[in-house]
Short mmCIF file of C-alpha atoms in Angstrom, two decimals:
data_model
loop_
_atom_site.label_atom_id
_atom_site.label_comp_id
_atom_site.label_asym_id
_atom_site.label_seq_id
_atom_site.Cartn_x
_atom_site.Cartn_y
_atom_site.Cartn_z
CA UNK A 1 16.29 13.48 -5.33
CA UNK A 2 17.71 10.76 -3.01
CA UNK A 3 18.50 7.85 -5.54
CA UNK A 4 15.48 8.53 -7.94
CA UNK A 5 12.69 8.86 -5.91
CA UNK A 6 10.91 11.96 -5.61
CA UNK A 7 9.28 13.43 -2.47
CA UNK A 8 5.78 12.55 -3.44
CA UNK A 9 7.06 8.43 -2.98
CA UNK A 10 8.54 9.65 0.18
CA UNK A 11 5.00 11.30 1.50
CA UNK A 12 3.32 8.42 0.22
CA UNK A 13 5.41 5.68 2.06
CA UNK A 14 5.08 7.87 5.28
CA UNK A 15 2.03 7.58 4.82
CA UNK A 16 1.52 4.17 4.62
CA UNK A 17 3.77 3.39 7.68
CA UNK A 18 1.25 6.05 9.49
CA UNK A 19 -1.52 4.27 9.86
CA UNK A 20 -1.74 0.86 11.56
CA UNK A 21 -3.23 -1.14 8.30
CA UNK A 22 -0.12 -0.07 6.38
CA UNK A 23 2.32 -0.92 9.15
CA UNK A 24 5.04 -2.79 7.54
CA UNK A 25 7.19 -4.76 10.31
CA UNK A 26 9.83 -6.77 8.36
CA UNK A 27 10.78 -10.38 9.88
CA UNK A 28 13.58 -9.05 11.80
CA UNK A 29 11.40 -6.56 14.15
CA UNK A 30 10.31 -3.20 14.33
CA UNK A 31 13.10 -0.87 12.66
CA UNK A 32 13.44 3.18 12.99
CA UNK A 33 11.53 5.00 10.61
CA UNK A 34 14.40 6.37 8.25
CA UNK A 35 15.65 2.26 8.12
CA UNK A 36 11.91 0.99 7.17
CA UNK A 37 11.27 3.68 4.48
CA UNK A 38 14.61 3.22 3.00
CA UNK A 39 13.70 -0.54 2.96
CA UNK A 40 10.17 0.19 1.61
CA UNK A 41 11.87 2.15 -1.24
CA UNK A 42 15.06 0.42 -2.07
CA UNK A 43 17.43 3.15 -0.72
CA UNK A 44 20.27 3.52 1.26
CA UNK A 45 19.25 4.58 5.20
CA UNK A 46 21.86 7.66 4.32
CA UNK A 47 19.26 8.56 2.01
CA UNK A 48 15.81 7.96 3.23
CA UNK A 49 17.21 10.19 6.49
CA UNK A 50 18.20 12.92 4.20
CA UNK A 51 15.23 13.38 2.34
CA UNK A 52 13.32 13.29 5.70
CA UNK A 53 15.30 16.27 6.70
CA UNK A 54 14.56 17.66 3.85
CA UNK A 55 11.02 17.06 4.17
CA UNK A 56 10.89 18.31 7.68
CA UNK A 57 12.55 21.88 6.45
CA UNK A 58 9.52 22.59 4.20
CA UNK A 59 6.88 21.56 6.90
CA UNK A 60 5.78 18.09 5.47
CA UNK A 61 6.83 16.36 8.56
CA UNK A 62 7.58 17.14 12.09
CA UNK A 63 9.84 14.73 14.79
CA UNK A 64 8.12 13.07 17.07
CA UNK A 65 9.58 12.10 20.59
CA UNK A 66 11.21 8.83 19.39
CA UNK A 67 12.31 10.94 16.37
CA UNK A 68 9.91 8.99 14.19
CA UNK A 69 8.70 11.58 11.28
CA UNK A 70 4.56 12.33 11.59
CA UNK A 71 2.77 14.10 8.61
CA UNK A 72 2.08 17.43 9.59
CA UNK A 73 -1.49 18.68 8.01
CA UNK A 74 0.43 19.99 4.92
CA UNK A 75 2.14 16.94 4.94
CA UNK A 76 -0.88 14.68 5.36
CA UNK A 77 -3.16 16.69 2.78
CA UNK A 78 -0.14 16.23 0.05
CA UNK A 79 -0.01 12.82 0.98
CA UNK A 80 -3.58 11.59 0.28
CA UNK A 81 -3.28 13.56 -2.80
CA UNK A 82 -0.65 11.39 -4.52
CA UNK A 83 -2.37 8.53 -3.17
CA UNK A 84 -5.72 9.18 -4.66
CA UNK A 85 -3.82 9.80 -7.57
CA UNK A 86 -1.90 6.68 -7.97
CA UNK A 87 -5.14 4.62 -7.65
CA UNK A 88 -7.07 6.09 -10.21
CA UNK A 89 -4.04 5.90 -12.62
CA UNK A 90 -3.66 2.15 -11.89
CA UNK A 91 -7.23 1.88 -12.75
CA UNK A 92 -6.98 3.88 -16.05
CA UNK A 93 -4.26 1.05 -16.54
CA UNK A 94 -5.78 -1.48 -15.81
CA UNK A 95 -9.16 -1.14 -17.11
CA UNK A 96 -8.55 0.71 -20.26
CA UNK A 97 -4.44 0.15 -21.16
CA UNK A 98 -4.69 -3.95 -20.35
CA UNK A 99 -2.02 -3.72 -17.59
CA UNK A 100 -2.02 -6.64 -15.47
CA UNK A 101 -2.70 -4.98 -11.82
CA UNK A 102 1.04 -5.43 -11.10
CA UNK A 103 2.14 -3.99 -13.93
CA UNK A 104 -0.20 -0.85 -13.41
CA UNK A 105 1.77 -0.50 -9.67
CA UNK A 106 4.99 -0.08 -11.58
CA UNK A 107 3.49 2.19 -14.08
CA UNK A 108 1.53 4.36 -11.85
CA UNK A 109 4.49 5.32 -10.28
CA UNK A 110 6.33 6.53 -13.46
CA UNK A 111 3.11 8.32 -14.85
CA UNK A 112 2.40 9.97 -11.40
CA UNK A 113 3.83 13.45 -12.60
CA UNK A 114 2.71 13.14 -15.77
CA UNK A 115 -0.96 13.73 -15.74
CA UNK A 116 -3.08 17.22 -14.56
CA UNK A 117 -5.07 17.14 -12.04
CA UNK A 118 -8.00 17.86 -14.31
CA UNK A 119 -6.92 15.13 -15.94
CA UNK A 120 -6.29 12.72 -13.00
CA UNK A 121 -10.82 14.19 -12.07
CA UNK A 122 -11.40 13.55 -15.70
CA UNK A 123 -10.14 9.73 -14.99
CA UNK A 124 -11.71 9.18 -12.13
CA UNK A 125 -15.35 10.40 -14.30
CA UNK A 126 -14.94 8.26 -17.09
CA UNK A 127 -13.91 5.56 -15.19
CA UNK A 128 -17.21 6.12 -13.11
CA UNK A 129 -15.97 7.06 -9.95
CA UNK A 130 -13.85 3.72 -9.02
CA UNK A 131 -14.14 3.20 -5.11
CA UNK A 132 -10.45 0.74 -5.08
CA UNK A 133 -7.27 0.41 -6.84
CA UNK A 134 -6.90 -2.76 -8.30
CA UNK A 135 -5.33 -4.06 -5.40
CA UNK A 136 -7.98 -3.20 -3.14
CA UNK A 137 -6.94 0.13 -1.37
CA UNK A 138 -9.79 2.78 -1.68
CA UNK A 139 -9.67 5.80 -3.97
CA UNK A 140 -11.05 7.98 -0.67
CA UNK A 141 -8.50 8.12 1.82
CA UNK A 142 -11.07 8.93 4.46
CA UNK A 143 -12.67 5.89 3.74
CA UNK A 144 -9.82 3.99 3.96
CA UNK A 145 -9.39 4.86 7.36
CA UNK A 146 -12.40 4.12 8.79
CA UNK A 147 -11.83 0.74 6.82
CA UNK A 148 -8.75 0.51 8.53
CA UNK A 149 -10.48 -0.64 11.86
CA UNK A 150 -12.23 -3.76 10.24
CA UNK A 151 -8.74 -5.13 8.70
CA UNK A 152 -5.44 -7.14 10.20
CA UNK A 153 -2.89 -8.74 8.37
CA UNK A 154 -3.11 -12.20 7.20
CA UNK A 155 0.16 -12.95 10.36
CA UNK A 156 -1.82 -12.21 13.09
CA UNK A 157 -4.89 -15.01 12.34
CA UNK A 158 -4.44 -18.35 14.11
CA UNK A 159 -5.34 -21.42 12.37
CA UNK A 160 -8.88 -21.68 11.51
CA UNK A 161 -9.59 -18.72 11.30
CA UNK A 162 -11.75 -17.48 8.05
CA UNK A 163 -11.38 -14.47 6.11
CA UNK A 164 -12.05 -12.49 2.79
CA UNK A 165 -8.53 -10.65 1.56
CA UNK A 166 -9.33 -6.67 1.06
CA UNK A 167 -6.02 -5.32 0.37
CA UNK A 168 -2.74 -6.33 -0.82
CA UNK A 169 0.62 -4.57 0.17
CA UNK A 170 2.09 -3.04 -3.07
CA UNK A 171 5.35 -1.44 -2.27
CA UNK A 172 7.74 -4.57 -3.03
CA UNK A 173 6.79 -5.36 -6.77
CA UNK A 174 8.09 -8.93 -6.23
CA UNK A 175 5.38 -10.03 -3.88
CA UNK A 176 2.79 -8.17 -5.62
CA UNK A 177 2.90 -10.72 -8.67
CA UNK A 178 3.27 -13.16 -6.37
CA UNK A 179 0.37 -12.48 -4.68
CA UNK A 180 -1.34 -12.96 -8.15
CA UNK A 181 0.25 -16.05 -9.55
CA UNK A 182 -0.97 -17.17 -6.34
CA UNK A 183 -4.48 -16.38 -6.61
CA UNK A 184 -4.35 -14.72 -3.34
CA UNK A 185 -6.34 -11.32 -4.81
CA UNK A 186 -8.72 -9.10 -3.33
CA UNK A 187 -12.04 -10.83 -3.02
CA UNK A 188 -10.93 -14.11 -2.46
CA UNK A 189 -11.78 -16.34 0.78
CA UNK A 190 -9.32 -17.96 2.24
CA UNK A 191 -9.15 -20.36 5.26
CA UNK A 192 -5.68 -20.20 7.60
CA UNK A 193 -4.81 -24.03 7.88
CA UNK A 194 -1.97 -23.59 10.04
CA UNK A 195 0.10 -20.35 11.72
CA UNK A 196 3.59 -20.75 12.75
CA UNK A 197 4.39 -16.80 13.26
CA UNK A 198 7.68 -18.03 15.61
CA UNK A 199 8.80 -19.59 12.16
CA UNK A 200 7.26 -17.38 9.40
CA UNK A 201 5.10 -19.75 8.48
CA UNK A 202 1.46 -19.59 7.31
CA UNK A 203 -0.76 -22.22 4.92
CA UNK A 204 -4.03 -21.15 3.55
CA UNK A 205 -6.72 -22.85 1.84
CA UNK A 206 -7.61 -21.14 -1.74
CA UNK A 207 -10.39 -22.57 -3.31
CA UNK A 208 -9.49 -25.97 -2.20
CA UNK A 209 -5.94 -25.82 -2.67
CA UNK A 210 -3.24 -25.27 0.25
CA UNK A 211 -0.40 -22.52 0.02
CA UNK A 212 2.11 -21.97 1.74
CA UNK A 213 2.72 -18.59 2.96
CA UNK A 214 5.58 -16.99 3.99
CA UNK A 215 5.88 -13.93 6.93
CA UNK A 216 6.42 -11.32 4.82
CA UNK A 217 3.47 -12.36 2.54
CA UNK A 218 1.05 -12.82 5.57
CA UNK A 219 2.56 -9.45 6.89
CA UNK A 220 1.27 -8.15 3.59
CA UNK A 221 -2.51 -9.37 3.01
CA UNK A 222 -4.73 -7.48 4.47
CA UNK A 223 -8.23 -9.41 5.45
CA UNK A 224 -11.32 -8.88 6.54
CA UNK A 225 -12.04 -12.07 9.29
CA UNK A 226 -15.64 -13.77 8.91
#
């Protein structure tokens, strides 16, 4: 496995970078695939582009015609199977273990393998059918998509604009805990007080307190505008 991670992480940051609400565009600009999924997991670009070949020779992807890598059905079905799977095991963390919801990210991913998936149904029962991860993403990957159409990132509001946060980007564990030492969770209504995207800057009103938010933290909220 390319540095540690398996192919399931690989399907499952494809699959994020898929679909508009889980575009990730770092501050630099828009970079090929193999660069943003090596970024996304913390590997070299060597490696990211030699798992995708490796992915592509058992049918999980297919090239497009700017060489990007699309989820073929197979590809897609695994996909939304790990990711189903991940947020009902950060919910069995979190709700039963006492994991903080950042922890359970971390976790998740090291207990992905570990469980059934009779066990992983059995989870989802006795947890009474969960509809989100702790972080906000839906259990139902259909649903998630049609979700998809009401959200935007937090970067592309202008100032006063109003908006409840839905979803929070989970891939870099950093700005996951910083998203909750900042109170910036899902649920929470938030207020943009000023946008200067030419300058990565963002400040929100929380409750009646101001933060500052950076670009890669705006890039990363996902919001519902009101």
């Amino acid at each position: 496995m390319a540095q540690g991670h398996s192919t399931d992480d690989y399907l499952e940051t494809i699959y994020f970078l898929a679909f508009p609400i889980g575009e990730y565009t770092p501050p630099s600009g828009t970079l090929p695939l193999a660069s943003r999924v090596a970024e996304m997991l913390g590997v070299s670009r060597a490696s990211a582009g030699e798992m995708l070949k490796r992915l592509e020779g058992e049918g999980l992807i297919e090239r497009g015609s700017r060489k990007e890598a699309l989820l073929t059905e197979t590809g897609r079905e695994r996909a939304e199977h790990v990711v189903r799977r991940h947020r009902i095991i950060e919910r069995l963390l979190t709700d039963f273990m006492g994991y903080t919801a950042a922890e359970a990210h971390v976790h998740a991913d090291e207990l992905g393998d570990t469980f059934s998936d009779d066990m992983v149904d059995r989870m989802f029962e006795r947890l009474k059918r969960p509809e989100r991860c702790p972080h906000g993403w839906p259990v139902d990957p259909e649903f998630e998509q049609v979700e998809n159409q009401e959200l935007q990132p937090l970067v592309n509001l202008g100032a006063g604009s109003r908006a409840t946060i839905v979803r929070l980007a989970e891939h870099d564990g950093d700005l996951l805990h910083w998203f909750y030492d900042q109170g910036l969770v899902p649920g929470s209504e938030i207020e943009v007080q000023a946008a200067h995207p030419e300058a990565g800057q963002f400040t929100v009103r929380l409750n009646g307190n101001e933060r500052a938010v950076g670009e890669k933290a705006a890039a990363g909220l996902f919001v519902k505008p009101t």
